[in-house]
């Protein structure tokens, strides 16, 4: 029986990898199985592995494989591979094989109604895309091929690409015999994405493995630039669980990439494609419209469901018709094979001399090289993966902190910026060393240990670090809900596997500071801005928005959506902005709208701002973002929380303003909480309970205001304690009176992580939930379980 040399893609199924390779088998599977779901895959055909073997045999390349490559030493591999590639290109087509390819191309031309249809010619190795050895990207692809002769030449070059240096080296490393791998050539009608756009998408978050999102990258022109990483694309993230509702738009992230160049069809000459520059207007615009993003995400979910595994998918949009197409799909081979999440505990041995100590943030230990930075503007001096040493940090330092292996500061406490950001990044930090910048030598190798209790230590040299892993499945169940404190949307997915009961505190001001950077009143009153530099920067940031205020609303809604998505459908408590006036003034354009206060901690902050003429229009933007988050994007698990609400009368005014802007307590299931952080919240707990659905005890401010001790005072640090009898009386009383009024009570603070006895005290008081930073989750879960069992 004669070998089958060419097959139509519609006749190929996923089980045909041995015959047509992974790419082509996947294309055929999608054409036949997913077409009725509206997924468009360009038609075409494929040469078979039998055709490849016939070509190899008829041209004597099989002998060349045995003589030149099999058993060749590492130094001679490149030369042998070059000789084999040349043999393929010089080879002659067997007559029946050439006729089969020509006939298949003519049939494709007839089906498309184009005399010489332009096609993509892709290599598909027969061992490609196996879970333990993906050959993806090892062979060549040729785009914009037109005519029978050009197609035959491209097919030979695809055969030859099975022996590129990188492909040969890859097979050597994986132990695949070179003569046991064949190659199928896939020929598809080109999608005119040179006039539109193209890219890739994954059915999970590629950084964390979170399987609740589709991540889409997009750039103008043909998709090779995105696949090869040669261009900075747009990036969109879509939340899968809400995609089935056609009335929702669950796009939770949009990042506009640089898109400096695009690959288009070449006109004349030997090259079939060429890269050209993208103009500034196109670079600032989005490649994909909202409807396209959602359609691609739904297709990705359908493909994933059909294959039963996370997928890596290539897509293209035809610039003439506007239609979207899937041009390739393969199993994702990194996170899909990762084991179940574990928590790690660290122990340090063989320590060198102690150099400095301070408060331990996190419980990890690392070794590395010290890098002193005096000013965040010196970010270029920072060495990726070094240990940052600084006097203190502020929001301007976050880009450096994200690149650091560990962080050491001279100043700060457990509620300082450095401590909060380090916890969320999962980076160990030693805070408040006093003289770290003086005694720690720049460039020295050290060990930073936060694994030895409340104090962190920096040791000279590289100590030995032991890591013990604990399966999350081993964590005990608790009646008390254990929730997370989250603020940074970019870090939120890092914790998606934690079996938390929701997010007990999401700080809106962190999103404003890091993702928006602009004072909301500077957007509302842009024409009145006096700071020319700030005005120019705000104009740049908001250039692509019809109204400048839309920038604030969209960026805030997107940032909060990533946090809400991590724990959906569990409750996510979003605290309204709680900047102090000096912090608001730090935002772009903010100085013009903020009064000077001697004590901002007790000044114009929290609830008092929301109904004030000074900020009321800015608060309206916060409300618009929350409505979009809940009603348009679908995150109705979001609970709104009012901070620093001093009196019941003030609560009434805030609730009235929220209702004016469509956030009425009780409507669409909206719950509104209040922070329990002022003694008046405790004294009048029954009154506040009539106005709010729940309380969240802010233990830092409540301790500060109960004891009269500034929370960040180094001189009075020993007096600041949530376990002081006066503070415990406040907490016990608030829980009792709030429960009597039908309101729930939680606590968001660090104390339960650091002190098991404090967690036991909260459980004894009947608290409903405890919200902690992710690094403290496991310890608090155990402390609470022990307290509930009487252990």
Coordinates of C-alpha atoms in Angstrom, one line a residue, residues 305-758:
X305 CA -11.7 22.5 28.0
X306 CA -11.5 20.3 24.9
X307 CA -7.9 19.3 25.5
X308 CA -8.3 19.1 29.3
X309 CA -5.0 20.9 30.0
X310 CA -3.7 24.5 30.1
X311 CA -2.8 25.7 26.6
X312 CA -0.4 27.9 24.8
X313 CA -2.2 29.4 21.8
X314 CA -1.3 31.6 18.8
X315 CA -3.9 33.8 17.3
X316 CA -4.2 36.3 14.4
X317 CA -6.6 39.0 13.3
X318 CA -7.1 39.7 9.6
X319 CA -6.8 43.4 8.9
X320 CA -9.1 43.3 5.9
X321 CA -12.1 41.4 7.4
X322 CA -11.4 42.1 11.1
X323 CA -12.0 38.4 11.8
X324 CA -10.0 36.5 14.5
X325 CA -8.4 33.1 13.9
X326 CA -6.5 30.5 15.9
X327 CA -3.3 29.5 14.1
X328 CA -1.7 27.2 16.6
X329 CA -2.4 25.6 20.0
X330 CA -0.2 23.4 22.1
X331 CA -0.2 22.2 25.8
X332 CA 1.5 24.6 28.2
X333 CA 4.4 22.7 29.6
X334 CA 5.7 24.6 32.7
X335 CA 3.0 25.4 35.2
X336 CA 0.7 22.6 34.1
X337 CA 3.2 20.0 35.3
X338 CA 4.1 21.8 38.6
X339 CA 3.2 20.0 41.8
X340 CA 0.8 21.2 44.4
X341 CA 1.7 24.4 46.2
X342 CA 3.7 24.1 49.4
X343 CA 4.7 26.5 52.1
X344 CA 8.4 26.6 53.1
X345 CA 10.1 27.0 56.4
X346 CA 13.8 27.9 56.7
X347 CA 16.6 27.1 59.2
X348 CA 20.1 28.6 59.1
X349 CA 23.4 26.8 60.1
X350 CA 27.1 27.5 59.8
X351 CA 26.5 31.2 60.4
X352 CA 29.2 33.8 60.1
X353 CA 29.7 36.7 62.5
X354 CA 26.6 38.8 63.1
X355 CA 26.7 42.2 61.4
X356 CA 23.4 43.7 62.1
X357 CA 19.9 42.9 63.4
X358 CA 16.4 44.4 63.3
X359 CA 12.8 43.4 62.9
X360 CA 12.2 40.3 60.8
X361 CA 9.7 40.6 58.0
X362 CA 8.7 37.2 56.5
X363 CA 10.3 33.9 57.6
X364 CA 12.7 33.2 54.8
X365 CA 16.5 33.2 54.7
X366 CA 18.7 34.0 51.7
X367 CA 22.3 34.6 50.8
X368 CA 23.5 37.2 48.4
X369 CA 25.5 40.3 47.7
X370 CA 24.8 43.7 49.3
X371 CA 23.9 46.7 47.1
X372 CA 23.6 50.1 48.8
X373 CA 21.2 52.5 47.1
X374 CA 20.8 56.1 48.6
X375 CA 18.2 57.3 46.2
X376 CA 15.5 55.5 44.1
X377 CA 16.6 57.5 41.1
X378 CA 19.7 55.4 41.1
X379 CA 17.8 52.3 40.1
X380 CA 20.3 51.6 37.2
X381 CA 23.0 51.0 39.9
X382 CA 21.0 48.2 41.5
X383 CA 22.1 44.7 40.6
X384 CA 19.3 42.3 39.8
X385 CA 18.9 39.7 42.6
X386 CA 21.1 41.6 45.1
X387 CA 20.2 42.5 48.7
X388 CA 19.0 46.1 48.9
X389 CA 20.4 48.2 51.7
X390 CA 18.8 51.6 52.2
X391 CA 18.1 54.1 55.0
X392 CA 14.4 53.7 54.5
X393 CA 11.9 53.2 51.6
X394 CA 8.9 54.9 50.1
X395 CA 6.6 54.1 47.2
X396 CA 9.3 55.4 44.8
X397 CA 11.5 52.4 45.9
X398 CA 9.1 49.7 44.8
X399 CA 10.6 49.1 41.3
X400 CA 14.0 48.4 43.0
X401 CA 12.4 46.3 45.8
X402 CA 10.8 44.0 43.2
X403 CA 14.2 43.2 41.9
X404 CA 15.8 42.5 45.3
X405 CA 16.5 39.2 46.9
X406 CA 16.1 40.7 50.3
X407 CA 15.8 44.2 51.9
X408 CA 17.6 45.8 54.8
X409 CA 16.8 49.3 56.2
X410 CA 18.1 51.5 58.9
X411 CA 14.7 52.8 60.0
X412 CA 11.1 51.6 60.1
X413 CA 8.7 49.4 62.1
X414 CA 6.4 46.5 61.3
X415 CA 3.9 48.8 59.7
X416 CA 6.4 50.8 57.6
X417 CA 6.4 50.9 53.9
X418 CA 9.4 48.6 53.6
X419 CA 7.7 46.0 55.9
X420 CA 4.4 46.1 54.1
X421 CA 5.8 45.8 50.6
X422 CA 8.4 43.2 51.5
X423 CA 5.6 40.9 52.9
X424 CA 3.5 41.3 49.7
X425 CA 6.5 40.6 47.5
X426 CA 7.4 37.5 49.5
X427 CA 10.9 39.0 50.0
X428 CA 12.6 38.7 53.4
X429 CA 13.5 42.0 55.1
X430 CA 15.3 43.2 58.2
X431 CA 13.8 46.5 59.1
X432 CA 15.1 49.1 61.5
X433 CA 18.7 48.0 61.9
X434 CA 19.7 51.5 63.0
X435 CA 23.1 51.4 61.3
X436 CA 22.9 48.9 58.5
X437 CA 23.9 51.4 55.8
X438 CA 27.1 52.1 57.8
X439 CA 28.2 48.6 59.0
X440 CA 27.2 46.6 55.9
X441 CA 29.8 46.9 53.2
X442 CA 28.6 47.4 49.6
X443 CA 29.3 44.3 47.6
X444 CA 29.9 42.0 50.5
X445 CA 28.4 38.5 50.5
X446 CA 26.0 38.0 53.5
X447 CA 23.1 35.9 54.8
X448 CA 19.8 37.6 55.6
X449 CA 17.9 35.5 58.1
X450 CA 14.3 36.1 59.1
X451 CA 13.9 32.5 60.2
X452 CA 14.9 32.9 63.8
X453 CA 11.9 34.6 65.4
X454 CA 10.8 38.2 65.7
X455 CA 14.3 39.6 65.0
X456 CA 16.1 39.3 61.7
X457 CA 19.8 39.0 61.5
X458 CA 22.4 39.7 58.8
X459 CA 25.4 37.4 59.0
X460 CA 28.7 37.7 57.2
X461 CA 29.3 35.2 54.4
X462 CA 27.0 32.5 53.0
X463 CA 25.5 30.3 55.7
X464 CA 23.9 27.0 55.0
X465 CA 20.1 27.3 54.6
X466 CA 17.7 24.3 55.1
X467 CA 14.2 24.6 53.6
X468 CA 11.3 22.4 54.8
X469 CA 8.3 22.2 52.7
X470 CA 4.7 21.8 54.0
X471 CA 1.8 20.8 51.7
X472 CA -1.1 23.2 51.9
X473 CA -3.3 20.1 52.2
X474 CA -1.9 19.7 55.7
X475 CA -3.2 23.0 57.0
X476 CA -6.0 22.5 59.6
X477 CA -9.6 23.6 59.1
X478 CA -10.8 26.5 61.3
X479 CA -14.2 27.9 62.3
X480 CA -12.7 31.4 62.3
X481 CA -12.2 32.7 58.8
X482 CA -8.5 33.3 58.0
X483 CA -8.3 36.0 55.3
X484 CA -5.5 37.8 53.5
X485 CA -4.2 41.4 53.6
X486 CA -3.4 42.4 50.0
X487 CA -2.6 45.7 48.3
X488 CA -0.3 45.2 45.3
X489 CA -2.3 43.9 42.3
X490 CA 0.9 42.7 40.6
X491 CA 1.8 40.5 43.6
X492 CA -1.7 39.3 44.3
X493 CA -1.6 36.2 42.1
X494 CA 1.5 35.0 43.9
X495 CA -0.9 33.8 46.7
X496 CA -3.7 32.2 44.6
X497 CA -3.1 28.7 46.0
X498 CA -3.5 29.7 49.7
X499 CA -6.8 28.2 51.0
X500 CA -7.9 31.6 52.4
X501 CA -11.5 32.6 53.2
X502 CA -11.2 35.9 51.3
X503 CA -9.3 39.2 51.4
X504 CA -9.9 41.0 54.7
X505 CA -8.1 44.2 53.6
X506 CA -7.3 45.5 50.1
X507 CA -5.8 49.0 50.4
X508 CA -7.1 51.2 47.6
X509 CA -4.4 53.8 48.2
X510 CA -1.7 51.4 47.2
X511 CA -3.3 50.9 43.8
X512 CA -3.7 54.7 43.4
X513 CA -0.1 55.3 44.4
X514 CA 1.5 52.6 42.2
X515 CA -0.9 52.1 39.2
X516 CA -2.4 55.6 38.8
X517 CA 0.1 58.0 40.4
X518 CA -2.2 61.0 39.9
X519 CA -4.2 62.9 42.5
X520 CA -7.9 62.5 41.5
X521 CA -8.6 66.2 41.9
X522 CA -5.8 67.0 39.5
X523 CA -7.8 65.0 36.9
X524 CA -11.1 66.6 37.8
X525 CA -9.5 70.1 37.7
X526 CA -6.9 69.5 35.1
X527 CA -7.3 72.9 33.4
X528 CA -6.6 74.6 36.7
X529 CA -3.3 72.9 37.4
X530 CA -0.5 75.3 38.2
X531 CA 2.4 72.8 38.2
X532 CA 3.5 72.7 34.5
X533 CA 5.6 69.6 34.9
X534 CA 2.9 67.6 36.7
X535 CA 0.4 68.8 34.1
X536 CA 2.6 67.5 31.2
X537 CA 3.1 64.1 32.8
X538 CA -0.7 63.8 33.6
X539 CA -1.4 64.7 29.9
X540 CA 0.9 61.9 28.8
X541 CA -0.6 59.3 31.1
X542 CA -4.1 60.1 30.1
X543 CA -3.6 60.7 26.4
X544 CA -5.5 57.6 25.2
X545 CA -8.6 58.3 27.3
X546 CA -11.6 60.3 26.1
X547 CA -11.9 62.0 29.5
X548 CA -8.9 62.3 31.9
X549 CA -11.0 61.1 34.8
X550 CA -11.6 57.8 32.9
X551 CA -8.0 57.0 33.4
X552 CA -8.4 57.0 37.2
X553 CA -11.6 55.0 37.1
X554 CA -10.3 52.3 34.7
X555 CA -6.8 51.9 36.3
X556 CA -8.4 51.7 39.8
X557 CA -11.0 49.2 38.8
X558 CA -8.4 47.0 37.0
X559 CA -6.0 47.1 39.9
X560 CA -8.7 46.1 42.4
X561 CA -10.1 43.5 40.0
X562 CA -6.8 41.5 40.2
X563 CA -7.1 41.4 44.0
X564 CA -10.8 40.5 43.8
X565 CA -10.1 37.7 41.3
X566 CA -7.6 35.9 43.6
X567 CA -10.3 35.0 46.1
X568 CA -13.5 35.1 44.1
X569 CA -16.3 34.3 45.1
X570 CA -15.1 34.7 48.7
X571 CA -15.5 38.2 50.1
X572 CA -12.9 40.8 49.3
X573 CA -13.0 43.9 51.6
X574 CA -11.8 47.0 49.7
X575 CA -10.9 49.9 52.0
X576 CA -11.7 53.3 50.5
X577 CA -8.6 55.5 50.1
X578 CA -6.9 56.3 53.4
X579 CA -4.0 58.5 52.4
X580 CA -3.0 61.3 54.8
X581 CA -2.8 64.8 53.4
X582 CA 1.0 64.6 53.1
X583 CA 0.7 61.3 51.2
X584 CA -2.0 62.8 48.9
X585 CA 0.3 65.7 48.2
X586 CA 3.0 63.3 47.0
X587 CA 0.7 62.3 44.0
X588 CA 1.1 64.0 40.7
X589 CA -0.6 67.4 40.9
X590 CA -1.6 66.7 44.6
X591 CA 0.2 69.5 46.4
X592 CA -2.2 72.1 44.9
X593 CA -5.2 70.4 46.5
X594 CA -3.9 69.4 50.0
X595 CA -3.7 71.5 53.1
X596 CA -0.6 71.5 55.3
X597 CA -1.2 69.7 58.6
X598 CA 1.1 69.4 61.6
X599 CA -0.3 66.0 62.4
X600 CA -1.7 64.3 59.3
X601 CA -2.3 61.0 61.2
X602 CA -5.1 62.7 63.1
X603 CA -6.1 65.1 60.4
X604 CA -8.1 65.3 57.1
X605 CA -8.2 61.6 56.3
X606 CA -10.6 58.7 55.8
X607 CA -14.3 59.4 56.0
X608 CA -14.0 63.1 56.5
X609 CA -12.7 63.6 53.0
X610 CA -15.5 61.8 51.1
X611 CA -18.2 64.4 51.8
X612 CA -15.9 67.4 51.9
X613 CA -16.0 70.0 49.1
X614 CA -12.2 69.6 49.0
X615 CA -12.3 66.0 47.8
X616 CA -16.0 65.1 47.1
X617 CA -15.4 65.1 43.3
X618 CA -12.3 62.9 43.7
X619 CA -14.3 60.5 45.9
X620 CA -16.9 60.3 43.1
X621 CA -14.2 58.7 40.9
X622 CA -13.5 56.1 43.6
X623 CA -17.2 55.2 43.6
X624 CA -17.3 55.0 39.8
X625 CA -14.5 52.6 39.9
X626 CA -16.1 50.4 42.5
X627 CA -19.4 50.3 40.6
X628 CA -17.5 49.3 37.5
X629 CA -15.7 46.6 39.5
X630 CA -18.9 45.1 40.9
X631 CA -21.5 45.7 38.2
X632 CA -19.7 45.8 34.9
X633 CA -16.8 43.4 35.6
X634 CA -18.9 41.1 37.8
X635 CA -16.9 41.1 41.1
X636 CA -20.0 41.3 43.4
X637 CA -17.9 39.7 46.1
X638 CA -16.3 43.1 46.8
X639 CA -17.3 44.6 50.1
X640 CA -16.6 48.4 50.6
X641 CA -15.1 49.6 53.8
X642 CA -15.0 53.1 55.3
X643 CA -11.8 54.0 57.2
X644 CA -11.3 56.4 60.0
X645 CA -15.0 57.2 60.6
X646 CA -15.1 59.3 63.7
X647 CA -18.9 59.6 64.5
X648 CA -22.2 58.0 63.6
X649 CA -23.2 61.3 62.0
X650 CA -20.1 61.2 59.8
X651 CA -21.1 57.6 58.8
X652 CA -24.5 58.9 57.7
X653 CA -23.0 61.6 55.5
X654 CA -20.5 59.1 53.9
X655 CA -23.3 56.5 53.2
X656 CA -25.4 59.2 51.7
X657 CA -22.7 60.3 49.3
X658 CA -22.0 56.7 48.3
X659 CA -25.7 56.2 47.6
X660 CA -25.7 59.3 45.4
X661 CA -23.0 57.6 43.3
X662 CA -24.8 54.3 43.0
X663 CA -23.3 52.4 45.9
X664 CA -26.2 52.1 48.2
X665 CA -25.8 49.6 51.1
X666 CA -28.0 46.6 50.5
X667 CA -28.6 47.1 46.8
X668 CA -27.2 44.5 44.5
X669 CA -26.0 42.7 47.6
X670 CA -23.6 45.5 48.6
X671 CA -22.2 45.2 52.1
X672 CA -20.5 48.2 53.7
X673 CA -18.0 47.8 56.6
X674 CA -16.3 50.3 58.8
X675 CA -12.8 50.2 60.3
X676 CA -12.8 49.8 64.1
X677 CA -9.7 51.9 64.7
X678 CA -10.8 54.8 66.8
X679 CA -12.0 54.6 70.5
X680 CA -15.3 56.2 69.4
X681 CA -15.9 53.1 67.2
X682 CA -15.8 51.0 70.4
X683 CA -17.7 53.4 72.7
X684 CA -20.5 53.7 70.1
X685 CA -20.3 50.3 68.6
X686 CA -24.0 49.8 68.8
X687 CA -24.6 53.0 66.8
X688 CA -22.1 52.1 64.1
X689 CA -23.5 48.5 63.9
X690 CA -26.9 50.0 62.9
X691 CA -25.2 51.7 59.9
X692 CA -22.7 49.1 58.8
X693 CA -22.7 45.3 58.1
X694 CA -19.4 44.7 59.8
X695 CA -16.3 46.0 61.5
X696 CA -12.6 45.4 60.7
X697 CA -10.4 46.2 63.7
X698 CA -7.3 48.1 62.6
X699 CA -5.1 47.1 65.5
X700 CA -2.3 49.5 64.7
X701 CA -4.4 52.7 64.8
X702 CA -6.6 51.4 67.7
X703 CA -3.5 50.7 69.7
X704 CA -2.0 54.1 68.9
X705 CA -5.1 56.0 69.8
X706 CA -5.8 53.9 72.9
X707 CA -2.3 54.2 74.4
X708 CA -1.4 57.5 72.9
X709 CA 1.8 56.0 71.4
X710 CA 2.8 56.9 67.8
X711 CA 2.7 53.7 65.9
X712 CA 6.1 54.3 64.2
X713 CA 8.0 55.8 67.1
X714 CA 11.3 54.1 67.7
X715 CA 11.6 55.8 71.1
X716 CA 8.3 54.4 72.3
X717 CA 8.4 51.1 70.5
X718 CA 8.4 49.0 73.7
X719 CA 5.1 50.6 74.8
X720 CA 3.3 49.9 71.6
X721 CA 1.5 46.5 72.0
X722 CA -1.8 45.2 70.8
X723 CA -1.7 42.9 73.9
X724 CA -1.8 45.8 76.3
X725 CA -4.8 45.2 78.7
X726 CA -6.4 48.5 77.6
X727 CA -6.2 47.6 73.9
X728 CA -7.6 44.1 74.6
X729 CA -10.5 45.6 76.5
X730 CA -11.3 47.7 73.4
X731 CA -11.2 44.7 71.1
X732 CA -13.3 42.5 73.5
X733 CA -15.9 45.2 73.9
X734 CA -16.2 46.0 70.2
X735 CA -16.7 42.3 69.3
X736 CA -19.3 41.9 72.0
X737 CA -21.3 45.1 71.1
X738 CA -21.0 44.6 67.4
X739 CA -22.3 41.1 67.6
X740 CA -25.2 42.3 69.7
X741 CA -26.1 44.7 66.9
X742 CA -25.9 41.9 64.3
X743 CA -22.6 43.1 62.7
X744 CA -19.6 40.9 61.9
X745 CA -16.1 41.6 63.2
X746 CA -12.7 40.9 61.8
X747 CA -9.2 42.0 62.6
X748 CA -6.5 43.0 60.1
X749 CA -3.1 43.3 61.6
X750 CA 0.3 41.6 62.1
X751 CA -0.1 40.7 65.8
X752 CA -1.8 37.3 65.3
X753 CA 1.1 36.2 63.1
X754 CA 3.8 37.2 65.6
X755 CA 2.1 36.2 68.8
X756 CA 0.1 32.9 69.1
X757 CA -1.4 34.0 72.4
X758 CA -3.0 37.0 70.7

